[in-house]
Amino acid sequence: MAPNIKTIGVLTSGGDAPGMNAAIRGVVRRAISRGLKVKGIYQGYKGLLNEEIKDMDARSVSEILAKGGTILYTARCREFRMEEGQKAAAEICRKHGIDGLVVIGGDGSFAGARMLALHGVPTVGVPGTIDLDIACSEYTIGFDTAVNTAMEAIDKVRDTSTSHERCSIIEVMGRGAGYIALWCGIANGAEDILVPENYDYNEQELIDHIISNRKRGKKHHIIVNAEGIGHSSSMARRIEAATGVETRATILGHMQRGGSPTCRDRVYGSMMGAYAADLLADGKSNRVVAYRHGDYVDYDIQEALEMQKELPDYMVRISKALAI
Ligand code: ADP
Ligand code: F6P
């Protein structure tokens, strides 16, 4: 263990994700098993600036593996984006004897963690977001639960869509990333998938597709639309007018972020949380935990933030081939 690390803090930041609690538990219990003390910081960077900090022990994280959301709460904090806020946060860490900090969240939260590291507080990021959009990692905590929740909801919409022989536009989360849309599109057998990576989708092509599918005997037409494209209700009105096929829009919204985490999210959460505690205990700083090629690994935060990830082209092509 690095001699200067005795106490670590843990917080969750940005959008919550199922499995964050498993990650908190992983951090707390692994840190304790390495001889460290742990402090929980409530409401992300906002709570850090407000000194919402409490001691945690092994029992603080009992009975939380199956809970959705985050027991530490989460927030977005404008003040922390400014240098003054970051300096103040680093001072607060020192005042509370926090020698290192685990930040569970997405890219934005990692950018904040990097700034704290630059102000002298060792930090480690853990990828917690339903969007699967952390470039350095093949997995992000919360994705599996979110896509399964969305998949079950779309199955239900599909039943009624078929009974009424309608077109259904179902909007799933993902402002900047189409992973949830792509996975649900394949899992639910959608006729069309709209993703923000391809913002210039062609509405006339959608309309032609619906009309040609009708002629070929398809009883419904499911369009999975990512939040980043959005406008599902107005799209539905235009499509109905152009095709003559009754069209309804369903926006799944925040239900996708809730619920008891799947096994996968509990396991990745536990492992990544524990790995983060290990990194701090070993004296590492300014790192992001990732899962790549079957292993838990870590990257420099700046390097991780500069990495790019694209929707897998083969999956996109196959999703179209399977929708014939
Ligand atoms: P996510 O972590 O899910 O990407 P956000 O982008 O909303 O979520 O970021 C969460 C919080 O992290 C923000 O409210 C802000 O306090 C902090 N943050 C985001 N970007 C930066 C940045 N570039 N510098 C410092 N802090 C940031
Ligand atoms: O990043 C997770 C996410 O759920 C995105 O898919 C979505 O665009 C965003 O958060 C919504 O955030 P909010 O909680 O502010 O509505």
mmCIF file of C-alpha atoms and ligand atoms in Angstrom:
data_model
loop_
_atom_site.group_PDB
_atom_site.id
_atom_site.type_symbol
_atom_site.label_atom_id
_atom_site.label_comp_id
_atom_site.label_asym_id
_atom_site.label_seq_id
_atom_site.Cartn_x
_atom_site.Cartn_y
_atom_site.Cartn_z
ATOM 1 C CA MET A 1 0.000 0.000 0.000
ATOM 2 C CA ALA A 2 1.242 3.513 -0.741
ATOM 3 C CA PRO A 3 2.145 5.012 2.657
ATOM 4 C CA ASN A 4 0.222 8.235 2.139
ATOM 5 C CA ILE A 5 -3.175 6.615 1.382
ATOM 6 C CA LYS A 6 -5.082 5.863 4.586
ATOM 7 C CA THR A 7 -8.591 7.025 3.811
ATOM 8 C CA ILE A 8 -10.419 7.076 0.496
ATOM 9 C CA GLY A 9 -13.693 8.721 -0.521
ATOM 10 C CA VAL A 10 -16.308 7.423 -2.927
ATOM 11 C CA LEU A 11 -19.007 9.300 -4.823
ATOM 12 C CA THR A 12 -21.444 8.741 -7.691
ATOM 13 C CA SER A 13 -21.900 11.498 -10.280
ATOM 14 C CA GLY A 14 -23.920 12.295 -13.417
ATOM 15 C CA GLY A 15 -26.827 10.045 -14.451
ATOM 16 C CA ASP A 16 -27.383 7.135 -12.085
ATOM 17 C CA ALA A 17 -27.094 3.557 -13.362
ATOM 18 C CA PRO A 18 -28.221 0.190 -11.966
ATOM 19 C CA GLY A 19 -25.183 -1.523 -10.473
ATOM 20 C CA MET A 20 -23.693 1.657 -9.003
ATOM 21 C CA ASN A 21 -24.535 0.284 -5.554
ATOM 22 C CA ALA A 22 -22.566 -2.887 -6.270
ATOM 23 C CA ALA A 23 -19.658 -0.644 -7.283
ATOM 24 C CA ILE A 24 -19.914 1.389 -4.053
ATOM 25 C CA ARG A 25 -19.962 -1.864 -2.073
ATOM 26 C CA GLY A 26 -16.955 -3.121 -4.060
ATOM 27 C CA VAL A 27 -15.000 0.054 -3.256
ATOM 28 C CA VAL A 28 -15.909 0.057 0.442
ATOM 29 C CA ARG A 29 -15.290 -3.602 1.202
ATOM 30 C CA ARG A 30 -12.131 -3.945 -0.891
ATOM 31 C CA ALA A 31 -10.688 -0.794 0.669
ATOM 32 C CA ILE A 32 -11.444 -2.083 4.174
ATOM 33 C CA SER A 33 -9.881 -5.440 3.319
ATOM 34 C CA ARG A 34 -6.742 -3.502 2.279
ATOM 35 C CA GLY A 35 -6.652 -1.682 5.634
ATOM 36 C CA LEU A 36 -8.080 1.641 4.404
ATOM 37 C CA LYS A 37 -10.858 3.754 5.889
ATOM 38 C CA VAL A 38 -13.696 4.898 3.615
ATOM 39 C CA LYS A 39 -15.851 8.023 3.520
ATOM 40 C CA GLY A 40 -19.006 8.246 1.439
ATOM 41 C CA ILE A 41 -19.652 11.549 -0.321
ATOM 42 C CA TYR A 42 -23.330 12.223 -1.005
ATOM 43 C CA GLN A 43 -24.691 13.882 -4.204
ATOM 44 C CA GLY A 44 -21.521 13.759 -6.282
ATOM 45 C CA TYR A 45 -19.325 16.833 -6.637
ATOM 46 C CA LYS A 46 -22.171 19.011 -5.354
ATOM 47 C CA GLY A 47 -22.169 17.100 -2.069
ATOM 48 C CA LEU A 48 -18.374 17.272 -1.924
ATOM 49 C CA LEU A 49 -18.543 21.079 -2.122
ATOM 50 C CA ASN A 50 -21.296 21.043 0.537
ATOM 51 C CA GLU A 51 -19.241 18.637 2.707
ATOM 52 C CA GLU A 52 -21.942 15.951 2.686
ATOM 53 C CA ILE A 53 -19.435 13.351 3.865
ATOM 54 C CA LYS A 54 -19.987 10.381 6.176
ATOM 55 C CA ASP A 55 -17.794 7.543 7.425
ATOM 56 C CA MET A 56 -18.613 4.167 5.888
ATOM 57 C CA ASP A 57 -17.906 0.681 7.186
ATOM 58 C CA ALA A 58 -18.602 -2.796 5.844
ATOM 59 C CA ARG A 59 -22.163 -2.661 7.225
ATOM 60 C CA SER A 60 -22.921 0.671 5.466
ATOM 61 C CA VAL A 61 -23.134 -1.283 2.231
ATOM 62 C CA SER A 62 -25.162 -4.272 3.449
ATOM 63 C CA GLU A 63 -28.302 -5.191 1.489
ATOM 64 C CA ILE A 64 -27.605 -2.845 -1.434
ATOM 65 C CA LEU A 65 -26.547 -5.221 -4.239
ATOM 66 C CA ALA A 66 -30.110 -5.684 -5.449
ATOM 67 C CA LYS A 67 -31.095 -2.012 -5.200
ATOM 68 C CA GLY A 68 -31.384 0.245 -8.234
ATOM 69 C CA GLY A 69 -30.176 3.846 -8.134
ATOM 70 C CA THR A 70 -27.324 4.885 -5.870
ATOM 71 C CA ILE A 71 -27.378 4.959 -2.068
ATOM 72 C CA LEU A 72 -24.942 7.896 -2.237
ATOM 73 C CA TYR A 73 -27.332 9.870 -4.467
ATOM 74 C CA THR A 74 -26.001 11.691 -7.505
ATOM 75 C CA ALA A 75 -26.026 15.192 -8.938
ATOM 76 C CA ARG A 76 -24.713 17.431 -11.649
ATOM 77 C CA CYS A 77 -22.736 20.406 -10.377
ATOM 78 C CA ARG A 78 -21.983 23.509 -12.397
ATOM 79 C CA GLU A 79 -19.762 25.067 -9.702
ATOM 80 C CA PHE A 80 -17.363 22.130 -9.889
ATOM 81 C CA ARG A 81 -16.738 22.806 -13.605
ATOM 82 C CA MET A 82 -14.901 26.026 -12.629
ATOM 83 C CA GLU A 83 -11.343 26.018 -11.342
ATOM 84 C CA GLU A 84 -12.451 27.735 -8.111
ATOM 85 C CA GLY A 85 -14.879 24.891 -7.405
ATOM 86 C CA GLN A 86 -12.231 22.266 -8.113
ATOM 87 C CA LYS A 87 -9.713 23.973 -5.797
ATOM 88 C CA ALA A 88 -12.338 24.210 -3.059
ATOM 89 C CA ALA A 89 -13.226 20.515 -3.526
ATOM 90 C CA ALA A 90 -9.559 19.490 -3.250
ATOM 91 C CA GLU A 91 -9.232 21.558 -0.046
ATOM 92 C CA ILE A 92 -12.339 19.870 1.380
ATOM 93 C CA CYS A 93 -10.840 16.438 0.633
ATOM 94 C CA ARG A 94 -7.692 17.428 2.531
ATOM 95 C CA LYS A 95 -9.728 18.875 5.418
ATOM 96 C CA HIS A 96 -11.625 15.566 5.773
ATOM 97 C CA GLY A 97 -8.490 13.455 5.476
ATOM 98 C CA ILE A 98 -9.544 11.998 2.114
ATOM 99 C CA ASP A 99 -6.283 10.859 0.507
ATOM 100 C CA GLY A 100 -7.858 9.441 -2.653
ATOM 101 C CA LEU A 101 -11.246 9.451 -4.352
ATOM 102 C CA VAL A 102 -13.235 6.949 -6.432
ATOM 103 C CA VAL A 103 -15.636 8.650 -8.862
ATOM 104 C CA ILE A 104 -18.345 6.393 -10.298
ATOM 105 C CA GLY A 105 -19.924 8.014 -13.358
ATOM 106 C CA GLY A 106 -19.457 8.841 -17.011
ATOM 107 C CA ASP A 107 -17.032 10.880 -19.137
ATOM 108 C CA GLY A 108 -18.072 14.205 -17.589
ATOM 109 C CA SER A 109 -17.462 12.883 -14.088
ATOM 110 C CA PHE A 110 -14.058 11.562 -15.195
ATOM 111 C CA ALA A 111 -13.120 14.997 -16.583
ATOM 112 C CA GLY A 112 -13.902 16.319 -13.088
ATOM 113 C CA ALA A 113 -11.839 13.551 -11.466
ATOM 114 C CA ARG A 114 -8.891 14.505 -13.654
ATOM 115 C CA MET A 115 -9.116 18.113 -12.477
ATOM 116 C CA LEU A 116 -9.145 16.969 -8.833
ATOM 117 C CA ALA A 117 -6.056 14.837 -9.499
ATOM 118 C CA LEU A 118 -4.356 17.929 -10.964
ATOM 119 C CA HIS A 119 -5.211 19.723 -7.701
ATOM 120 C CA GLY A 120 -3.428 17.026 -5.714
ATOM 121 C CA VAL A 121 -6.178 14.530 -4.840
ATOM 122 C CA PRO A 122 -5.474 11.051 -6.269
ATOM 123 C CA THR A 123 -8.561 9.924 -8.216
ATOM 124 C CA VAL A 124 -9.835 6.812 -9.995
ATOM 125 C CA GLY A 125 -12.910 6.704 -12.262
ATOM 126 C CA VAL A 126 -15.302 3.754 -12.545
ATOM 127 C CA PRO A 127 -17.502 3.645 -15.680
ATOM 128 C CA GLY A 128 -21.101 3.873 -14.503
ATOM 129 C CA THR A 129 -23.539 4.817 -17.250
ATOM 130 C CA ILE A 130 -26.365 3.027 -19.032
ATOM 131 C CA ASP A 131 -25.145 4.480 -22.342
ATOM 132 C CA LEU A 132 -22.101 2.162 -22.861
ATOM 133 C CA ASP A 133 -20.308 5.215 -24.223
ATOM 134 C CA ILE A 134 -16.998 5.159 -22.346
ATOM 135 C CA ALA A 135 -14.526 4.652 -25.180
ATOM 136 C CA CYS A 136 -11.793 2.864 -23.208
ATOM 137 C CA SER A 137 -14.141 0.175 -21.844
ATOM 138 C CA GLU A 138 -16.131 -2.560 -23.534
ATOM 139 C CA TYR A 139 -18.600 -2.451 -20.651
ATOM 140 C CA THR A 140 -20.181 0.253 -18.508
ATOM 141 C CA ILE A 141 -22.142 -0.494 -15.334
ATOM 142 C CA GLY A 142 -25.902 -0.206 -15.905
ATOM 143 C CA PHE A 143 -26.078 -1.005 -19.612
ATOM 144 C CA ASP A 144 -27.298 -4.580 -19.229
ATOM 145 C CA THR A 145 -30.122 -3.698 -16.846
ATOM 146 C CA ALA A 146 -31.174 -0.741 -19.004
ATOM 147 C CA VAL A 147 -31.311 -2.710 -22.272
ATOM 148 C CA ASN A 148 -33.209 -5.555 -20.615
ATOM 149 C CA THR A 149 -35.734 -3.106 -19.150
ATOM 150 C CA ALA A 150 -36.150 -1.420 -22.536
ATOM 151 C CA MET A 151 -36.348 -4.767 -24.352
ATOM 152 C CA GLU A 152 -39.199 -5.986 -22.121
ATOM 153 C CA ALA A 153 -41.080 -2.710 -22.589
ATOM 154 C CA ILE A 154 -40.656 -2.858 -26.377
ATOM 155 C CA ASP A 155 -41.945 -6.470 -26.405
ATOM 156 C CA LYS A 156 -45.145 -5.175 -24.822
ATOM 157 C CA VAL A 157 -45.513 -2.285 -27.258
ATOM 158 C CA ARG A 158 -44.938 -4.738 -30.078
ATOM 159 C CA ASP A 159 -47.913 -6.887 -28.945
ATOM 160 C CA THR A 160 -50.361 -4.021 -29.204
ATOM 161 C CA SER A 161 -48.699 -2.670 -32.326
ATOM 162 C CA THR A 162 -49.246 -6.027 -34.049
ATOM 163 C CA SER A 163 -52.875 -6.336 -32.850
ATOM 164 C CA HIS A 164 -53.678 -2.940 -34.341
ATOM 165 C CA GLU A 165 -51.390 -3.401 -37.348
ATOM 166 C CA ARG A 166 -49.717 -0.120 -36.480
ATOM 167 C CA CYS A 167 -46.331 1.448 -36.792
ATOM 168 C CA SER A 168 -44.688 2.124 -33.413
ATOM 169 C CA ILE A 169 -41.865 4.519 -32.767
ATOM 170 C CA ILE A 170 -40.234 3.682 -29.454
ATOM 171 C CA GLU A 171 -37.763 6.171 -28.056
ATOM 172 C CA VAL A 172 -34.980 4.799 -25.884
ATOM 173 C CA MET A 173 -32.286 6.666 -23.936
ATOM 174 C CA GLY A 174 -29.002 7.744 -25.429
ATOM 175 C CA ARG A 175 -28.494 11.409 -26.178
ATOM 176 C CA GLY A 176 -25.109 10.958 -27.823
ATOM 177 C CA ALA A 177 -24.782 7.177 -28.127
ATOM 178 C CA GLY A 178 -26.897 4.619 -29.978
ATOM 179 C CA TYR A 179 -25.880 1.440 -28.118
ATOM 180 C CA ILE A 180 -29.188 1.031 -26.274
ATOM 181 C CA ALA A 181 -31.106 1.625 -29.523
ATOM 182 C CA LEU A 182 -28.935 -0.781 -31.509
ATOM 183 C CA TRP A 183 -29.082 -3.574 -28.931
ATOM 184 C CA CYS A 184 -32.838 -3.208 -28.437
ATOM 185 C CA GLY A 185 -33.342 -2.927 -32.183
ATOM 186 C CA ILE A 186 -31.692 -6.322 -32.632
ATOM 187 C CA ALA A 187 -33.212 -7.915 -29.508
ATOM 188 C CA ASN A 188 -36.720 -6.736 -30.395
ATOM 189 C CA GLY A 189 -36.511 -7.297 -34.132
ATOM 190 C CA ALA A 190 -37.087 -3.657 -35.057
ATOM 191 C CA GLU A 191 -37.661 -2.810 -38.688
ATOM 192 C CA ASP A 192 -35.666 0.415 -38.317
ATOM 193 C CA ILE A 193 -33.147 1.712 -35.776
ATOM 194 C CA LEU A 194 -32.305 5.397 -35.540
ATOM 195 C CA VAL A 195 -29.087 6.324 -33.733
ATOM 196 C CA PRO A 196 -27.510 9.718 -32.967
ATOM 197 C CA GLU A 197 -24.246 8.623 -34.618
ATOM 198 C CA ASN A 198 -26.218 8.830 -37.864
ATOM 199 C CA TYR A 199 -28.178 11.994 -37.193
ATOM 200 C CA ASP A 200 -28.955 12.556 -40.879
ATOM 201 C CA TYR A 201 -31.428 9.687 -41.072
ATOM 202 C CA ASN A 202 -33.680 9.860 -44.087
ATOM 203 C CA GLU A 203 -37.368 10.085 -43.154
ATOM 204 C CA GLN A 204 -38.478 9.396 -46.732
ATOM 205 C CA GLU A 205 -36.565 6.092 -46.576
ATOM 206 C CA LEU A 206 -38.474 5.211 -43.395
ATOM 207 C CA ILE A 207 -41.766 6.008 -45.083
ATOM 208 C CA ASP A 208 -40.866 3.950 -48.176
ATOM 209 C CA HIS A 209 -39.771 1.089 -45.903
ATOM 210 C CA ILE A 210 -43.104 1.065 -44.050
ATOM 211 C CA ILE A 211 -45.081 1.102 -47.305
ATOM 212 C CA SER A 212 -43.020 -1.673 -48.910
ATOM 213 C CA ASN A 213 -43.198 -3.805 -45.737
ATOM 214 C CA ARG A 214 -46.996 -3.451 -45.731
ATOM 215 C CA LYS A 215 -47.095 -4.695 -49.309
ATOM 216 C CA ARG A 216 -44.952 -7.661 -48.273
ATOM 217 C CA GLY A 217 -47.403 -8.587 -45.502
ATOM 218 C CA LYS A 218 -45.727 -7.226 -42.363
ATOM 219 C CA LYS A 219 -48.337 -6.611 -39.660
ATOM 220 C CA HIS A 220 -46.449 -3.964 -37.756
ATOM 221 C CA HIS A 221 -43.430 -1.733 -38.112
ATOM 222 C CA ILE A 222 -41.226 -1.092 -35.089
ATOM 223 C CA ILE A 223 -38.866 1.862 -35.172
ATOM 224 C CA VAL A 224 -36.459 2.095 -32.237
ATOM 225 C CA ASN A 225 -35.447 5.731 -32.029
ATOM 226 C CA ALA A 226 -32.616 6.969 -29.805
ATOM 227 C CA GLU A 227 -33.195 10.032 -27.633
ATOM 228 C CA GLY A 228 -30.416 11.839 -29.513
ATOM 229 C CA ILE A 229 -32.617 11.842 -32.642
ATOM 230 C CA GLY A 230 -35.766 12.373 -30.557
ATOM 231 C CA HIS A 231 -38.938 14.110 -31.801
ATOM 232 C CA SER A 232 -40.760 10.769 -31.817
ATOM 233 C CA SER A 233 -44.259 12.261 -31.490
ATOM 234 C CA SER A 234 -43.941 14.672 -34.423
ATOM 235 C CA MET A 235 -42.201 11.948 -36.430
ATOM 236 C CA ALA A 236 -45.195 9.673 -35.757
ATOM 237 C CA ARG A 237 -47.633 12.302 -37.025
ATOM 238 C CA ARG A 238 -45.662 12.853 -40.236
ATOM 239 C CA ILE A 239 -45.239 9.125 -40.878
ATOM 240 C CA GLU A 240 -48.941 8.441 -40.356
ATOM 241 C CA ALA A 241 -49.845 11.256 -42.763
ATOM 242 C CA ALA A 242 -47.396 10.028 -45.410
ATOM 243 C CA THR A 243 -48.085 6.278 -45.173
ATOM 244 C CA GLY A 244 -51.712 6.079 -44.061
ATOM 245 C CA VAL A 245 -50.532 3.573 -41.434
ATOM 246 C CA GLU A 246 -51.675 4.405 -37.886
ATOM 247 C CA THR A 247 -48.523 5.372 -35.986
ATOM 248 C CA ARG A 248 -47.944 5.834 -32.255
ATOM 249 C CA ALA A 249 -44.931 7.095 -30.339
ATOM 250 C CA THR A 250 -43.827 5.725 -26.963
ATOM 251 C CA ILE A 251 -41.032 7.401 -25.021
ATOM 252 C CA LEU A 252 -39.615 4.977 -22.468
ATOM 253 C CA GLY A 253 -37.658 7.627 -20.551
ATOM 254 C CA HIS A 254 -36.171 7.237 -17.100
ATOM 255 C CA MET A 255 -37.721 3.840 -16.372
ATOM 256 C CA GLN A 256 -34.647 2.571 -18.273
ATOM 257 C CA ARG A 257 -32.352 3.880 -15.549
ATOM 258 C CA GLY A 258 -34.180 2.235 -12.652
ATOM 259 C CA GLY A 259 -34.777 -1.240 -11.294
ATOM 260 C CA SER A 260 -32.807 -3.979 -9.629
ATOM 261 C CA PRO A 261 -29.518 -4.545 -11.478
ATOM 262 C CA THR A 262 -28.983 -7.707 -13.504
ATOM 263 C CA CYS A 263 -26.348 -10.244 -12.524
ATOM 264 C CA ARG A 264 -23.997 -8.750 -15.085
ATOM 265 C CA ASP A 265 -24.265 -5.243 -13.636
ATOM 266 C CA ARG A 266 -23.797 -6.520 -10.080
ATOM 267 C CA VAL A 267 -20.676 -8.465 -11.058
ATOM 268 C CA TYR A 268 -19.078 -5.728 -13.195
ATOM 269 C CA GLY A 269 -20.014 -3.160 -10.533
ATOM 270 C CA SER A 270 -18.438 -5.242 -7.760
ATOM 271 C CA MET A 271 -15.273 -5.984 -9.735
ATOM 272 C CA MET A 272 -14.728 -2.474 -11.063
ATOM 273 C CA GLY A 273 -15.385 -0.914 -7.647
ATOM 274 C CA ALA A 274 -12.917 -3.275 -5.976
ATOM 275 C CA TYR A 275 -10.357 -2.682 -8.756
ATOM 276 C CA ALA A 276 -10.620 1.088 -8.180
ATOM 277 C CA ALA A 277 -9.960 0.647 -4.442
ATOM 278 C CA ASP A 278 -6.952 -1.534 -5.304
ATOM 279 C CA LEU A 279 -5.544 1.162 -7.613
ATOM 280 C CA LEU A 280 -5.728 3.822 -4.894
ATOM 281 C CA ALA A 281 -4.348 1.428 -2.279
ATOM 282 C CA ASP A 282 -1.428 0.752 -4.639
ATOM 283 C CA GLY A 283 -0.720 4.490 -4.875
ATOM 284 C CA LYS A 284 -2.097 5.012 -8.404
ATOM 285 C CA SER A 285 -3.921 8.201 -9.405
ATOM 286 C CA ASN A 286 -5.646 9.757 -12.402
ATOM 287 C CA ARG A 287 -6.811 6.351 -13.721
ATOM 288 C CA VAL A 288 -10.042 4.993 -15.205
ATOM 289 C CA VAL A 289 -11.043 1.357 -14.636
ATOM 290 C CA ALA A 290 -12.044 -0.449 -17.832
ATOM 291 C CA TYR A 291 -12.990 -3.878 -19.124
ATOM 292 C CA ARG A 292 -11.171 -4.925 -22.296
ATOM 293 C CA HIS A 293 -10.496 -8.255 -23.983
ATOM 294 C CA GLY A 294 -11.815 -10.197 -20.986
ATOM 295 C CA ASP A 295 -9.768 -8.376 -18.349
ATOM 296 C CA TYR A 296 -10.131 -5.531 -15.882
ATOM 297 C CA VAL A 297 -7.535 -2.918 -16.808
ATOM 298 C CA ASP A 298 -6.932 0.790 -16.234
ATOM 299 C CA TYR A 299 -6.016 3.845 -18.302
ATOM 300 C CA ASP A 300 -4.772 7.344 -17.682
ATOM 301 C CA ILE A 301 -7.895 9.538 -17.474
ATOM 302 C CA GLN A 302 -6.755 11.968 -20.167
ATOM 303 C CA GLU A 303 -5.862 9.092 -22.493
ATOM 304 C CA ALA A 304 -9.250 7.494 -21.765
ATOM 305 C CA LEU A 305 -11.124 10.731 -22.497
ATOM 306 C CA GLU A 306 -9.325 11.124 -25.819
ATOM 307 C CA MET A 307 -10.215 7.598 -27.002
ATOM 308 C CA GLN A 308 -13.024 7.227 -29.546
ATOM 309 C CA LYS A 309 -15.561 4.439 -29.816
ATOM 310 C CA GLU A 310 -17.903 3.853 -32.721
ATOM 311 C CA LEU A 311 -20.991 1.703 -33.025
ATOM 312 C CA PRO A 312 -19.808 -1.681 -34.334
ATOM 313 C CA ASP A 313 -20.360 -1.513 -38.050
ATOM 314 C CA TYR A 314 -21.015 -5.261 -38.404
ATOM 315 C CA MET A 315 -23.802 -5.092 -35.806
ATOM 316 C CA VAL A 316 -25.370 -2.150 -37.636
ATOM 317 C CA ARG A 317 -25.270 -3.991 -40.975
ATOM 318 C CA ILE A 318 -26.641 -7.208 -39.489
ATOM 319 C CA SER A 319 -29.452 -5.347 -37.708
ATOM 320 C CA LYS A 320 -30.611 -4.216 -41.158
ATOM 321 C CA ALA A 321 -30.194 -7.636 -42.757
ATOM 322 C CA LEU A 322 -32.291 -9.273 -40.029
ATOM 323 C CA ALA A 323 -35.145 -6.788 -40.439
ATOM 324 C CA ILE A 324 -36.189 -7.950 -43.932
HETATM 325 P P1 ADP B 1 -21.545 11.928 -16.797
HETATM 326 O O1 ADP B 1 -20.493 11.728 -15.760
HETATM 327 O O2 ADP B 1 -22.644 10.909 -16.711
HETATM 328 O O3 ADP B 1 -20.965 12.104 -18.190
HETATM 329 P P2 ADP B 1 -22.050 14.813 -16.693
HETATM 330 O O4 ADP B 1 -21.441 15.102 -18.012
HETATM 331 O O5 ADP B 1 -23.359 15.455 -16.369
HETATM 332 O O6 ADP B 1 -22.314 13.264 -16.434
HETATM 333 O O7 ADP B 1 -20.973 15.209 -15.579
HETATM 334 C C1 ADP B 1 -21.236 15.042 -14.216
HETATM 335 C C2 ADP B 1 -20.568 16.175 -13.437
HETATM 336 O O8 ADP B 1 -19.153 16.108 -13.612
HETATM 337 C C3 ADP B 1 -20.940 17.582 -13.890
HETATM 338 O O9 ADP B 1 -22.140 18.061 -13.322
HETATM 339 C C4 ADP B 1 -19.756 18.407 -13.416
HETATM 340 O O10 ADP B 1 -19.865 18.712 -12.038
HETATM 341 C C5 ADP B 1 -18.604 17.429 -13.600
HETATM 342 N N1 ADP B 1 -17.944 17.697 -14.883
HETATM 343 C C6 ADP B 1 -18.383 17.386 -16.126
HETATM 344 N N2 ADP B 1 -17.532 17.819 -17.074
HETATM 345 C C7 ADP B 1 -16.518 18.429 -16.406
HETATM 346 C C8 ADP B 1 -15.317 19.101 -16.814
HETATM 347 N N3 ADP B 1 -14.985 19.209 -18.104
HETATM 348 N N4 ADP B 1 -14.520 19.607 -15.841
HETATM 349 C C9 ADP B 1 -14.840 19.484 -14.547
HETATM 350 N N5 ADP B 1 -15.964 18.875 -14.093
HETATM 351 C C10 ADP B 1 -16.787 18.359 -14.997
HETATM 352 O O1 F6P B 2 -26.198 9.288 -19.499
HETATM 353 C C1 F6P B 2 -27.300 8.549 -19.133
HETATM 354 C C2 F6P B 2 -28.567 9.198 -19.631
HETATM 355 O O2 F6P B 2 -29.656 8.437 -19.194
HETATM 356 C C3 F6P B 2 -28.633 9.429 -21.134
HETATM 357 O O3 F6P B 2 -29.001 8.273 -21.867
HETATM 358 C C4 F6P B 2 -29.651 10.510 -21.207
HETATM 359 O O4 F6P B 2 -29.487 11.258 -22.390
HETATM 360 C C5 F6P B 2 -29.367 11.345 -19.998
HETATM 361 O O5 F6P B 2 -28.710 10.500 -19.076
HETATM 362 C C6 F6P B 2 -30.592 11.928 -19.372
HETATM 363 O O6 F6P B 2 -30.232 12.659 -18.260
HETATM 364 P P1 F6P B 2 -31.256 13.322 -17.236
HETATM 365 O O7 F6P B 2 -31.217 12.498 -16.015
HETATM 366 O O8 F6P B 2 -30.703 14.679 -16.987
HETATM 367 O O9 F6P B 2 -32.610 13.344 -17.842
#
